[in-house]
Tab-separated table of C-alpha atoms in Angstrom:
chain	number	residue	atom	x	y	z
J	1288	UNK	CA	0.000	0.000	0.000
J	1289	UNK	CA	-0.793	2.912	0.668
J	1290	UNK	CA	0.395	6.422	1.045
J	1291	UNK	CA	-0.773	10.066	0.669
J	1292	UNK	CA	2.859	11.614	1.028
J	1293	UNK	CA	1.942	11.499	4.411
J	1294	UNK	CA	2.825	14.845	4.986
J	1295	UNK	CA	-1.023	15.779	6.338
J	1296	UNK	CA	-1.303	17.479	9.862
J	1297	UNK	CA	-3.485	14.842	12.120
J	1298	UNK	CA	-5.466	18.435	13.514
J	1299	UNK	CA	-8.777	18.866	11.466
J	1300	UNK	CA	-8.866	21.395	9.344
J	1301	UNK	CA	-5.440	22.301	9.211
J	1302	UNK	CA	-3.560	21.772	5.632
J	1303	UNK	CA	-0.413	22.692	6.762
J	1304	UNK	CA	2.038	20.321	9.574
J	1305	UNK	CA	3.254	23.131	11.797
J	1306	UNK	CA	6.837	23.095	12.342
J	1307	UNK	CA	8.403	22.019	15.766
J	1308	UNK	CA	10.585	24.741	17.660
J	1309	UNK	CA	13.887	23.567	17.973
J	1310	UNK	CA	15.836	23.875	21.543
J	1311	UNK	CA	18.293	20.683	20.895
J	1312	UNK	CA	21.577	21.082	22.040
J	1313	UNK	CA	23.734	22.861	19.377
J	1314	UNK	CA	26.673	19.609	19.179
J	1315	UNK	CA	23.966	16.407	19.168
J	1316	UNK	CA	22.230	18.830	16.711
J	1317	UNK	CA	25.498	19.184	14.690
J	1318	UNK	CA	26.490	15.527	14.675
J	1319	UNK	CA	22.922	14.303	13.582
J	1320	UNK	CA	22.996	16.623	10.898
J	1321	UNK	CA	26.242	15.504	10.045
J	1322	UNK	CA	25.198	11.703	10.003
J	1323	UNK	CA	22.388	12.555	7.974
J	1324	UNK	CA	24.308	14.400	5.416
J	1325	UNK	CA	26.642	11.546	5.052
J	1326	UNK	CA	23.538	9.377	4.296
J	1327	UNK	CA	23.936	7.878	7.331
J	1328	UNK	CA	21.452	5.452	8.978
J	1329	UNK	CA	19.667	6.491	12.686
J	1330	UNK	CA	18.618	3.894	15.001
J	1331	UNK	CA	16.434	3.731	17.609
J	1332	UNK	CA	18.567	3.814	20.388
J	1333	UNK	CA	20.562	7.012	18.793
J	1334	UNK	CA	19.960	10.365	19.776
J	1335	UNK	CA	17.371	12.382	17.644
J	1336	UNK	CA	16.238	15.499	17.645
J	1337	UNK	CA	12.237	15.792	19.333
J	1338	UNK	CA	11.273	17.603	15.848
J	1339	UNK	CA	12.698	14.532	13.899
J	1340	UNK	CA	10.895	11.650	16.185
J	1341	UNK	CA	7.838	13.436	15.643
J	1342	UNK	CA	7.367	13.861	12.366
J	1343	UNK	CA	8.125	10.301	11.529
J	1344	UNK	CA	5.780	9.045	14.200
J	1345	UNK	CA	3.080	10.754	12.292
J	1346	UNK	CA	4.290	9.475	9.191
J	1347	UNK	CA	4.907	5.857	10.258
J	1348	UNK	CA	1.893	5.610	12.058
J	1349	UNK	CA	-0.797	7.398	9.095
J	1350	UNK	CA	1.093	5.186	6.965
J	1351	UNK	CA	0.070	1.862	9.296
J	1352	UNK	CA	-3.193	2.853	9.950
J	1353	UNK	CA	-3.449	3.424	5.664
J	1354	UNK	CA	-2.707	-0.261	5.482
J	1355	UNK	CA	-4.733	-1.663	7.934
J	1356	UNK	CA	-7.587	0.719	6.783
J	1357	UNK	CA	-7.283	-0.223	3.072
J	1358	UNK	CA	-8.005	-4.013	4.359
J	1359	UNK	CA	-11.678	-2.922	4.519
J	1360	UNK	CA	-12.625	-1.790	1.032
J	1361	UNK	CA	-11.262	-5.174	-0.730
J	1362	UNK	CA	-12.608	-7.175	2.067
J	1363	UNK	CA	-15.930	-5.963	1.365
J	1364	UNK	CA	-15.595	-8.278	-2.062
J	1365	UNK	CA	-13.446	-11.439	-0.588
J	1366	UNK	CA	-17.211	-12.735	-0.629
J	1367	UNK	CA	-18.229	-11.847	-3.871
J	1368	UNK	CA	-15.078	-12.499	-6.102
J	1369	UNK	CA	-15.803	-13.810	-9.056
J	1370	UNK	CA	-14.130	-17.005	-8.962
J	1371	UNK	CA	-12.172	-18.894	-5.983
J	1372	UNK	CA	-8.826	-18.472	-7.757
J	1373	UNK	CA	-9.515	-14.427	-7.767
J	1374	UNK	CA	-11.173	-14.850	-3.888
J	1375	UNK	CA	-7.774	-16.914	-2.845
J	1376	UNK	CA	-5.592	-14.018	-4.381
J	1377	UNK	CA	-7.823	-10.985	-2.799
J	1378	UNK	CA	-7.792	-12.771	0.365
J	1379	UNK	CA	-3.581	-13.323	-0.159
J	1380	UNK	CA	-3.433	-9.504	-0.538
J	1381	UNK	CA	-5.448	-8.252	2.042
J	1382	UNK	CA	-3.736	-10.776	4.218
J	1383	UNK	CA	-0.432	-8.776	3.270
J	1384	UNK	CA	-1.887	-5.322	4.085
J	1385	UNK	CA	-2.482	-6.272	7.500
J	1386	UNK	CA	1.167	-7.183	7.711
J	1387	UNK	CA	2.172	-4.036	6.350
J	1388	UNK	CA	0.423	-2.305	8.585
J	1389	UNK	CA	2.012	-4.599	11.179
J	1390	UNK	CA	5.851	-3.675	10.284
J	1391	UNK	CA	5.032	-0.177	10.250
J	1392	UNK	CA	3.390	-0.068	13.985
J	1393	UNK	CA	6.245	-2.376	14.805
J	1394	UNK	CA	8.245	0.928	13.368
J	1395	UNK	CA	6.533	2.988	14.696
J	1396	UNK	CA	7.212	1.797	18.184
J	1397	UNK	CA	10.679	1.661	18.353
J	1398	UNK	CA	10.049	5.366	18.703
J	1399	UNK	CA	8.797	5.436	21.809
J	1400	UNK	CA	4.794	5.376	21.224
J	1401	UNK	CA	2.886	2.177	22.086
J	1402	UNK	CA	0.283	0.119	19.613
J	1403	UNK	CA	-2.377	0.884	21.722
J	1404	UNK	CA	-2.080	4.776	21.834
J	1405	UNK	CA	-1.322	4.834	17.926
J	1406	UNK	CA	-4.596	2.453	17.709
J	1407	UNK	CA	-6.484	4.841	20.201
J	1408	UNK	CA	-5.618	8.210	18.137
J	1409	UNK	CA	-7.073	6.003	15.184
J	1410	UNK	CA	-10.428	5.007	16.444
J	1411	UNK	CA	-11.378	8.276	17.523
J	1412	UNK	CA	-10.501	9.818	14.425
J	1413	UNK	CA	-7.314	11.958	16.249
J	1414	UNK	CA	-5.108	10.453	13.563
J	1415	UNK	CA	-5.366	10.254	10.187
J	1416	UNK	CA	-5.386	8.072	6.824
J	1417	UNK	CA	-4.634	7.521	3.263
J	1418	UNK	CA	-7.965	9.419	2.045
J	1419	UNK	CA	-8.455	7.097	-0.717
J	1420	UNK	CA	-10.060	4.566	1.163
J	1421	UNK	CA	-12.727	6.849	1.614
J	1422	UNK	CA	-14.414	6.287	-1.236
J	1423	UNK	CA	-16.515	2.944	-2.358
J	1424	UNK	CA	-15.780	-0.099	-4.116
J	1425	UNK	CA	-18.888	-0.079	-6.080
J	1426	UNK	CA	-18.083	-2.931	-8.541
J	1427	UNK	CA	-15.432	-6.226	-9.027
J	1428	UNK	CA	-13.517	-3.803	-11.341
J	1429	UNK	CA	-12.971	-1.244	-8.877
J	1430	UNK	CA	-10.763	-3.972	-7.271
J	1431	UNK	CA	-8.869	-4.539	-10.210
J	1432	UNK	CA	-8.259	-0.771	-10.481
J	1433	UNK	CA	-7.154	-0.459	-6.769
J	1434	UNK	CA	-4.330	-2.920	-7.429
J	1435	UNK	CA	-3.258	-1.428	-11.040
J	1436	UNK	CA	-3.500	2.431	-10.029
J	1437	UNK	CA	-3.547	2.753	-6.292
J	1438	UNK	CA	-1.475	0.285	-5.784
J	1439	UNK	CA	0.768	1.320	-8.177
J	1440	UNK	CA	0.340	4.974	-7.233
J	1441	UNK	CA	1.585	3.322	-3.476
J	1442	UNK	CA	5.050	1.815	-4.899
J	1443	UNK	CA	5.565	5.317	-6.698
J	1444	UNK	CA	5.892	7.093	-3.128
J	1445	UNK	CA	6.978	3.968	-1.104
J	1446	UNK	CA	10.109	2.620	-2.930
J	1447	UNK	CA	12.381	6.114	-2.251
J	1448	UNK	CA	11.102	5.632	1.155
J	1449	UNK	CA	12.781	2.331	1.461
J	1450	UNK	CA	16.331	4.322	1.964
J	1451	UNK	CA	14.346	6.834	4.318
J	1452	UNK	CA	17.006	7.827	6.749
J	1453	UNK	CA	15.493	5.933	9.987
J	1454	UNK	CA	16.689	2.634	9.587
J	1455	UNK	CA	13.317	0.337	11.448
J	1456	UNK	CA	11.065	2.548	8.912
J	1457	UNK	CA	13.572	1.984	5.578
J	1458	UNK	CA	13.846	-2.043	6.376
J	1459	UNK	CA	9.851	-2.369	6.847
J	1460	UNK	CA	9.271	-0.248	3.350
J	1461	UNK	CA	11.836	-2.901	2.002
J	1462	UNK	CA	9.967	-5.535	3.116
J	1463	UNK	CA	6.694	-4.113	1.987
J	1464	UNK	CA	7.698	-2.980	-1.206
J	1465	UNK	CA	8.911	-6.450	-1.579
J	1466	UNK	CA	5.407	-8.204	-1.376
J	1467	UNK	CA	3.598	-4.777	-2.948
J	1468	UNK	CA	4.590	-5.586	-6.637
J	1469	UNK	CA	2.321	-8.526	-6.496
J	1470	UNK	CA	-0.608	-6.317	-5.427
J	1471	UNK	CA	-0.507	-4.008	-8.912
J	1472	UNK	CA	0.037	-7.108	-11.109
J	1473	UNK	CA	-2.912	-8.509	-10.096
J	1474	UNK	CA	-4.665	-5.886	-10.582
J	1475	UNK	CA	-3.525	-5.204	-13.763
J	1476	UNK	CA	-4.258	-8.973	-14.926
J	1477	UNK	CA	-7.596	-9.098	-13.537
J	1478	UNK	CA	-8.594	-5.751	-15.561
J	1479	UNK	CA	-6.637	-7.713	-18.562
J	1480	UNK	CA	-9.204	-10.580	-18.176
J	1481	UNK	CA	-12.425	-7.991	-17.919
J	1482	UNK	CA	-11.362	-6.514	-21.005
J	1483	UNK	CA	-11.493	-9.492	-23.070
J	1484	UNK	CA	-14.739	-9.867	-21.596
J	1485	UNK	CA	-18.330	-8.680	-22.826
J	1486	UNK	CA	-18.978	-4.746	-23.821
J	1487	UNK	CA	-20.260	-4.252	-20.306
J	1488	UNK	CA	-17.503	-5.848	-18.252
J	1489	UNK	CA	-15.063	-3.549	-20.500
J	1490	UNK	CA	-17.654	-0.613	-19.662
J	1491	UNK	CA	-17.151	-1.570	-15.689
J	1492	UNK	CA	-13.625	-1.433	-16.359
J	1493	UNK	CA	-13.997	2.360	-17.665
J	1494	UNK	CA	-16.107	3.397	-15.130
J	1495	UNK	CA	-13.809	2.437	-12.352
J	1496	UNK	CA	-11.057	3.940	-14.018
J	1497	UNK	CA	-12.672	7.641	-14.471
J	1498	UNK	CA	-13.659	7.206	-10.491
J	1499	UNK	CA	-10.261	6.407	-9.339
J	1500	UNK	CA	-7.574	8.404	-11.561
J	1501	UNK	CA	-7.739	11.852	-10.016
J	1502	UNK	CA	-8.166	10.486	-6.403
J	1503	UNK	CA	-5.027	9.023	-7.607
J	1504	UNK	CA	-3.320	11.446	-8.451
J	1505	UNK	CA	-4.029	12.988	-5.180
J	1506	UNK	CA	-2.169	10.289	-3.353
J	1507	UNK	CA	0.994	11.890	-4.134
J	1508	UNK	CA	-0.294	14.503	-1.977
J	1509	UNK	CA	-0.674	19.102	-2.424
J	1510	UNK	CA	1.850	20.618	-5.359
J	1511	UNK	CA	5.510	21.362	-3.985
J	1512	UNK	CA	4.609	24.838	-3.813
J	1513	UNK	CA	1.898	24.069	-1.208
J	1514	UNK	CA	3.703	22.049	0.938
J	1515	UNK	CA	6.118	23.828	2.574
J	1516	UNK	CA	7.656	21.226	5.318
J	1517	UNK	CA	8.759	18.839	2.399
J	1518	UNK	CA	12.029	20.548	2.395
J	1519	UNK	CA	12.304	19.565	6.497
J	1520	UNK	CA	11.345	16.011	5.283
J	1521	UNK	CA	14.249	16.298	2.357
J	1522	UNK	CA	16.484	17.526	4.583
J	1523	UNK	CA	16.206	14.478	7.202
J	1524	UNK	CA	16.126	11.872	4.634
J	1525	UNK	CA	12.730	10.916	5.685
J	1526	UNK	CA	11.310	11.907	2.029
J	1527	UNK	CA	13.657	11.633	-0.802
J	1528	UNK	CA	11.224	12.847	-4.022
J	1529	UNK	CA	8.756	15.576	-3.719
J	1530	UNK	CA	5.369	14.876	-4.459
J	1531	UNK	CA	4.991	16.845	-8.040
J	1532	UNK	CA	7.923	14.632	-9.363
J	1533	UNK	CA	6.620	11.316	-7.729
J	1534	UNK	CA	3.088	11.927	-9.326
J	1535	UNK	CA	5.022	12.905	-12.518
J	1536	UNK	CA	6.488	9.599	-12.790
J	1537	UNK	CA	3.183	7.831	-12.141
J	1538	UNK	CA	1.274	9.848	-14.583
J	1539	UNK	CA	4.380	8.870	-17.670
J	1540	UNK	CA	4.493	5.113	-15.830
J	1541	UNK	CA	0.676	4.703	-15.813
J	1542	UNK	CA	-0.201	6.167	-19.533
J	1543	UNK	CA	1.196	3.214	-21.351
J	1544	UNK	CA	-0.195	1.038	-19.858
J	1545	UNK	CA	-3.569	2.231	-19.615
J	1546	UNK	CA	-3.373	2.282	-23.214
J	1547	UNK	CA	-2.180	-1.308	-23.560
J	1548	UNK	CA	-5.308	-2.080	-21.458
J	1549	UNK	CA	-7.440	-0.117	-24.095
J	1550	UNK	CA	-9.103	2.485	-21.262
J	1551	UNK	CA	-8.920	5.826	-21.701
J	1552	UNK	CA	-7.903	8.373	-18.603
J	1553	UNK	CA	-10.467	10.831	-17.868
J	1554	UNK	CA	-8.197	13.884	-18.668
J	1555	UNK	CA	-8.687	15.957	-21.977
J	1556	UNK	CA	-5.765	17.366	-20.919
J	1557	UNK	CA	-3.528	14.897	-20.635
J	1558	UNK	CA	-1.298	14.897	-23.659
J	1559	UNK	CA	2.581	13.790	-24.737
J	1560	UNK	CA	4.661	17.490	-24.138
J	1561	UNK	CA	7.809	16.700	-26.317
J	1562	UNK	CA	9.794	19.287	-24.789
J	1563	UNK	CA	9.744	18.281	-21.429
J	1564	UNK	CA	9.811	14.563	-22.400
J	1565	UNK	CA	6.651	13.764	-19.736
J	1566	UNK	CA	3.247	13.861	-19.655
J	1567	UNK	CA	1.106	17.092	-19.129
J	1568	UNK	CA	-1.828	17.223	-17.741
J	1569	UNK	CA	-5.013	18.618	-15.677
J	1570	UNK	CA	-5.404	20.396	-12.440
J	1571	UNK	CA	-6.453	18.038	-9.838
J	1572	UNK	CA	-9.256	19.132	-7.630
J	1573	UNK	CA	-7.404	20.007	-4.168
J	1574	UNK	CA	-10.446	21.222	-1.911
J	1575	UNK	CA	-12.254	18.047	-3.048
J	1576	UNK	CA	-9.021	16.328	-1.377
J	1577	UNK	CA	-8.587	18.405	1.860
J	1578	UNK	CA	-12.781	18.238	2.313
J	1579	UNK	CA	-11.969	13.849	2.040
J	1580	UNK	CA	-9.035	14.428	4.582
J	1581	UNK	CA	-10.743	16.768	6.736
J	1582	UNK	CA	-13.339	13.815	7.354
J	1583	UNK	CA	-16.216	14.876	4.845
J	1584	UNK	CA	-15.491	12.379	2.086
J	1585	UNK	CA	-18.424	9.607	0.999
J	1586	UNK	CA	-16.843	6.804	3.369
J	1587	UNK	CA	-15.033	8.369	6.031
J	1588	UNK	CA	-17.530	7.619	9.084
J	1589	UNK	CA	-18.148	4.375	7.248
J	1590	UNK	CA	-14.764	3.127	6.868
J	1591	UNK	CA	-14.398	4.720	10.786
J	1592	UNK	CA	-16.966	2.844	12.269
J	1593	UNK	CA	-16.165	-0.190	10.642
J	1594	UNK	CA	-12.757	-0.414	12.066
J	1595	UNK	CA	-13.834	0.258	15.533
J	1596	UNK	CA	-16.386	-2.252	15.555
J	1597	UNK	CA	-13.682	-4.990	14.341
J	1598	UNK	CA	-11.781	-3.666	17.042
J	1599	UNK	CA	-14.464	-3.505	19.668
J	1600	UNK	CA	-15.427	-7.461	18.867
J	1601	UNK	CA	-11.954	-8.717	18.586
J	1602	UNK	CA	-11.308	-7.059	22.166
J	1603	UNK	CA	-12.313	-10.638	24.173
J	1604	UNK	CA	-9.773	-12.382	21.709
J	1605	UNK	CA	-6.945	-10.425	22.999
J	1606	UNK	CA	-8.094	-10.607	26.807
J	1607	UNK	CA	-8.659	-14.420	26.323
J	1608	UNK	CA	-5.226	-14.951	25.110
J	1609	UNK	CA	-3.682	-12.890	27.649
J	1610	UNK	CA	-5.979	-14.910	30.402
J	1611	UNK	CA	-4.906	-18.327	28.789
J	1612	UNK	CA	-0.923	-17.078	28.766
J	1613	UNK	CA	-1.327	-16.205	32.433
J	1614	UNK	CA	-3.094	-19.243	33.444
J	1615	UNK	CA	-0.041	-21.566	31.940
J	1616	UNK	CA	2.234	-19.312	32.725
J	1617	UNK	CA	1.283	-19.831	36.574
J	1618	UNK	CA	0.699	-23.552	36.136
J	1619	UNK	CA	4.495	-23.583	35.522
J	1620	UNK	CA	5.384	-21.877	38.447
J	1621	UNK	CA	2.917	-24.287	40.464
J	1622	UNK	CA	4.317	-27.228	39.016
J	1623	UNK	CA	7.717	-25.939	39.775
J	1624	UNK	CA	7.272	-25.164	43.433
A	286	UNK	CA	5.434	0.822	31.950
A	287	UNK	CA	2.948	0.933	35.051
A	288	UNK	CA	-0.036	2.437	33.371
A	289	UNK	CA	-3.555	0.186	33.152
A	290	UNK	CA	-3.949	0.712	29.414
A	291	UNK	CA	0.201	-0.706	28.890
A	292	UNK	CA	-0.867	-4.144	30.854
A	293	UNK	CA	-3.326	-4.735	28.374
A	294	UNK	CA	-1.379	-4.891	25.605
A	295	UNK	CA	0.128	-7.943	24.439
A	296	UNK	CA	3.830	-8.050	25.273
A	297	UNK	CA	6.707	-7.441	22.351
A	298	UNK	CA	8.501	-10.398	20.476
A	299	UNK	CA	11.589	-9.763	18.535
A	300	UNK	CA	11.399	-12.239	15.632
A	301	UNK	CA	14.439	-13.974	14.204
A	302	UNK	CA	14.141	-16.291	10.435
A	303	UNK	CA	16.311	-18.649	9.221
A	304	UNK	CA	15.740	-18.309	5.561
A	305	UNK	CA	17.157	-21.792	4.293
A	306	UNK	CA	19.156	-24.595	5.861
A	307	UNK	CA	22.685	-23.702	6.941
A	308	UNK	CA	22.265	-20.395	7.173
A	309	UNK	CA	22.036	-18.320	10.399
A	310	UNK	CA	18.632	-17.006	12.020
A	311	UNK	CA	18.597	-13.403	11.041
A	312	UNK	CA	16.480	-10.400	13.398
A	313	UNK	CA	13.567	-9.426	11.208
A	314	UNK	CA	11.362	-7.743	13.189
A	315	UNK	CA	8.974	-7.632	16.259
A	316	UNK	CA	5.355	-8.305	16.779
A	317	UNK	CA	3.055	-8.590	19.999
A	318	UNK	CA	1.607	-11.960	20.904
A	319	UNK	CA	0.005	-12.807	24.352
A	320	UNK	CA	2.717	-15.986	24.693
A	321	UNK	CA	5.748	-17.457	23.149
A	322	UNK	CA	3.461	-20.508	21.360
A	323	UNK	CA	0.944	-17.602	20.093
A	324	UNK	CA	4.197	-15.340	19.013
A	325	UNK	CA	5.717	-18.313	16.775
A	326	UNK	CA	2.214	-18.637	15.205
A	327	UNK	CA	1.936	-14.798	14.487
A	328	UNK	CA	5.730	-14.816	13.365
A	329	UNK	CA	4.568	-17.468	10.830
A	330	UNK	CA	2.001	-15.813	9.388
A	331	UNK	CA	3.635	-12.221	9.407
A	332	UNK	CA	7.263	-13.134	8.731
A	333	UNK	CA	7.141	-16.129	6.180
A	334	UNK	CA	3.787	-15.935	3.803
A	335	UNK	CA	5.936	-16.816	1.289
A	336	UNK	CA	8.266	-19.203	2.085
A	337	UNK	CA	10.501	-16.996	3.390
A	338	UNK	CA	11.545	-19.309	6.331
A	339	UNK	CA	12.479	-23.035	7.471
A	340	UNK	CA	12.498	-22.189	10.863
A	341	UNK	CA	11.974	-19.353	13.783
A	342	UNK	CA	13.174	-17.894	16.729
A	343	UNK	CA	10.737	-15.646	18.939
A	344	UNK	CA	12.625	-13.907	21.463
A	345	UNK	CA	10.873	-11.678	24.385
A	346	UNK	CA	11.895	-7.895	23.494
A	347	UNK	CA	12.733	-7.045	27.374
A	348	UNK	CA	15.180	-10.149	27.513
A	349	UNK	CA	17.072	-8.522	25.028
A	350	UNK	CA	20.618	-6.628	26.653
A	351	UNK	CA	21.642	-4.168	23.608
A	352	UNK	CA	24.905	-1.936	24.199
A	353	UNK	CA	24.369	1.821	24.382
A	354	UNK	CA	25.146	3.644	21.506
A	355	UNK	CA	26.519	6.495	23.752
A	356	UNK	CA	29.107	4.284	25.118
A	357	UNK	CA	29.665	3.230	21.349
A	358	UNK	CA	33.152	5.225	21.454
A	359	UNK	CA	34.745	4.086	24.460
A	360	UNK	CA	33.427	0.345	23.427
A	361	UNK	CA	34.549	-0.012	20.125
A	362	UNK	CA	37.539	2.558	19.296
A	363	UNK	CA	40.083	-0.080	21.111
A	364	UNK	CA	39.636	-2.459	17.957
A	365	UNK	CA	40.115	0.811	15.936
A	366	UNK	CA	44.156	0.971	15.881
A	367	UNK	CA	44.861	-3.162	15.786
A	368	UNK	CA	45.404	-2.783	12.168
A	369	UNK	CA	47.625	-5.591	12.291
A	370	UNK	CA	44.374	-8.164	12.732
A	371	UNK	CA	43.781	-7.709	9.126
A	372	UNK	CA	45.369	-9.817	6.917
A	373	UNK	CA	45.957	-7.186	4.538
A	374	UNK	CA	48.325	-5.588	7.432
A	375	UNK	CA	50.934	-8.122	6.037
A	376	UNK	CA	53.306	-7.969	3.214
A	377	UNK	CA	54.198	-10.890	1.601
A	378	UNK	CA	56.156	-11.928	-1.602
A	379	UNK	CA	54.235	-12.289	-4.737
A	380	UNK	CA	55.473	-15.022	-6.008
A	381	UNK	CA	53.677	-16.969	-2.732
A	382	UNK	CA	50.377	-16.762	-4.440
A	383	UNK	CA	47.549	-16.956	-2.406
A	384	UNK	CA	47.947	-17.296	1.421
């Protein structure tokens, strides 16, 4: 999966991640900068400044609760796949988005916050997620297009991240990226298949393309010029490619394809610019994006509520097994003594 | 670590794969389980979905001693001048080929 630059502020409303005053000590400062200028590595137990941990537990932590969010739109069709081969592979890949979202809390943690906060700040809505699971999966192509363009749009901003500066972040993105190339083939293939298919399976196909490619395109998150704390991000190593040249590449990556597929994009302005050697193309709709953020998309309280409740009705699982792991462990010390 | 809300959680497992016969188990990450049993179950399904594995170590996160990276001066500068542990410290004639 699954990112939106991750460079939102968790505060409703805001659009902007406020930057932290800095009171670090001038030499730790000075040798962190210096490791980080040498492309150096930081590990948990190494001195950072408070700025630095903070930022990338928002990161790490949007980007976990992305994955384990994004479970819920596919799962909604593990039921009604069209065949068992495609319901094995859906239920292979949302399988793998939980464990995404497992490395990254796992991440996460090693700065210093616990699963259960990060969890807590999720459930009651204090933290936010990828925004593109806030809209529906109305039909078996939307799927498809998930894996092909979401997916895809996911790799875009998650394979620079794999030599993000924090090492526990940079080994699970290698990991993820790892299992994530699977995800967008899939995708691709099953759209592949639909295609061949009947005038209105290839009409699906179309639809669910014109509903996803601008949400996107959003993924990559606001224009460079609206984002003004990506050059704190550049600057630690924790983002390595600003978001205009990420969604640059996906736009000259994704064309090509689309046509091999035989589905238009639904941009009139999208068009080969020789001079540049890329793609142009149109304005994407920015307030449309913030409003999704912000809480106000189609899905949001849906997608909300249906997390909680999995939590809410998993919660006797997790005291069980806790009860159980007590219970043995003091049968040992009985059977000691 | 005292707080109500910390005892619920499920306590941390550092996770260690050996990825094929012969080779050594190798730290690839963490994950909560309630018990060690529950923790090589979870480490399965997490760590080795594909095959990744032929056999795992689960290891409780607070059993783990790590040296402080402080301290990393003091602890590992006195290897820092035996240059003569090297091999490469040595000269020796060419015509000795490969030793």
């Amino acid at each position: 999966m699954y990112t939106q630059s991750m460079s939102v502020p968790d505060e409703a409303g805001s659009r902007v991640v406020q930057p932290l005053p800095s009171t670090e000590p001038a030499d730790r400062m000075a040798r962190f900068d210096a490791r980080i200028d040498a492309d150096g590595r930081i590990e948990p137990q190494d001195w950072m400044p408070e700025a630095y941990r903070k930022t990338l537990v928002r990161q790490i932590s949007q980007h976990a609760h992305s994955e384990i969010v994004g479970m819920l739109p596919e799962g909604n069709w593990i039921s009604r796949a069209p065949s068992l081969k495609r319901k094995a592979i859906l239920i292979a890949k949302v399988q793998d988005e939980g464990g995404h979202g497992l490395y990254l809390y796992s991440a996460a943690e090693t700065l210093g916050t616990s699963r259960d906060e990060m969890l807590n700040a999720l459930h009651t809505g204090r933290a936010k997620y990828s925004s593109i699971f806030n809209y529906p999966t109305l039909t078996w192509a939307d799927v498809g297009v998930i894996g092909w363009l979401v997916d895809g749009a996911a790799i875009m901003n998650q394979v620079p991240l794999c030599r993000c500066s924090y090492g526990p972040y940079a080994r699970a993105m290698v990991r993820i990226c790892k299992e994530e190339s699977f995800h967008q083939r899939q995708g691709y293939e099953a759209l592949m298949v639909m295609m061949r298919g009947t005038p209105a399976q290839r009409e699906m196909v179309q639809d669910a393309v014109n509903r996803w490619w601008w949400k996107c395109l959003a993924m990559f998150g606001p224009p460079d010029t609206d984002s003004p704390n990506s050059a704190q991000g550049m600057r630690w190593g924790i983002k390595r490619v600003s978001n205009d040249d990420l969604r640059q590449q996906f736009v000259d990556a994704t064309v090509p394809q689309a046509q091999l597929l035989g589905v238009s994009l639904p941009d009139p302005l999208l068009k080969w610019n020789e001079e540049r050697q890329h793609y142009d193309y149109g304005p994407v709709d920015w307030d449309e994006f913030w409003h999704t953020v912000n809480g106000h998309g189609p899905y949001n309280k849906e997608r909300l509520a249906t997390r909680v409740k999995a939590h809410n009705e998993g919660a006797w699982v997790r005291e069980a097994a806790l009860a159980h792991a007590r219970k043995m462990q003091e049968r040992t010390l009985r059977e000691a003594a | 670590m005292s707080s109500p809300s910390v005892l619920k959680e499920w306590p941390l497992w550092e996770v260690f794969v050996r990825s094929k016969q012969g080779l050594e188990h190798k730290h690839c990450g963490s994950l909560h389980a309630a018990d060690a049993a529950q923790a090589l179950l979870m480490a399965r399904d997490v760590y080795t979905r594909r095959q990744e594995g032929v056999s795992i170590w689960v290891v409780p996160s607070k059993a783990i001693v790590a040296s402080n990276p402080d301290e990393k001066g003091e602890l590992f500068d006195p290897a820092a001048d035996k240059i003569y542990r090297h091999p490469t410290f040595y000269e020796i004639p060419e015509q000795v080929g490969h030793m």
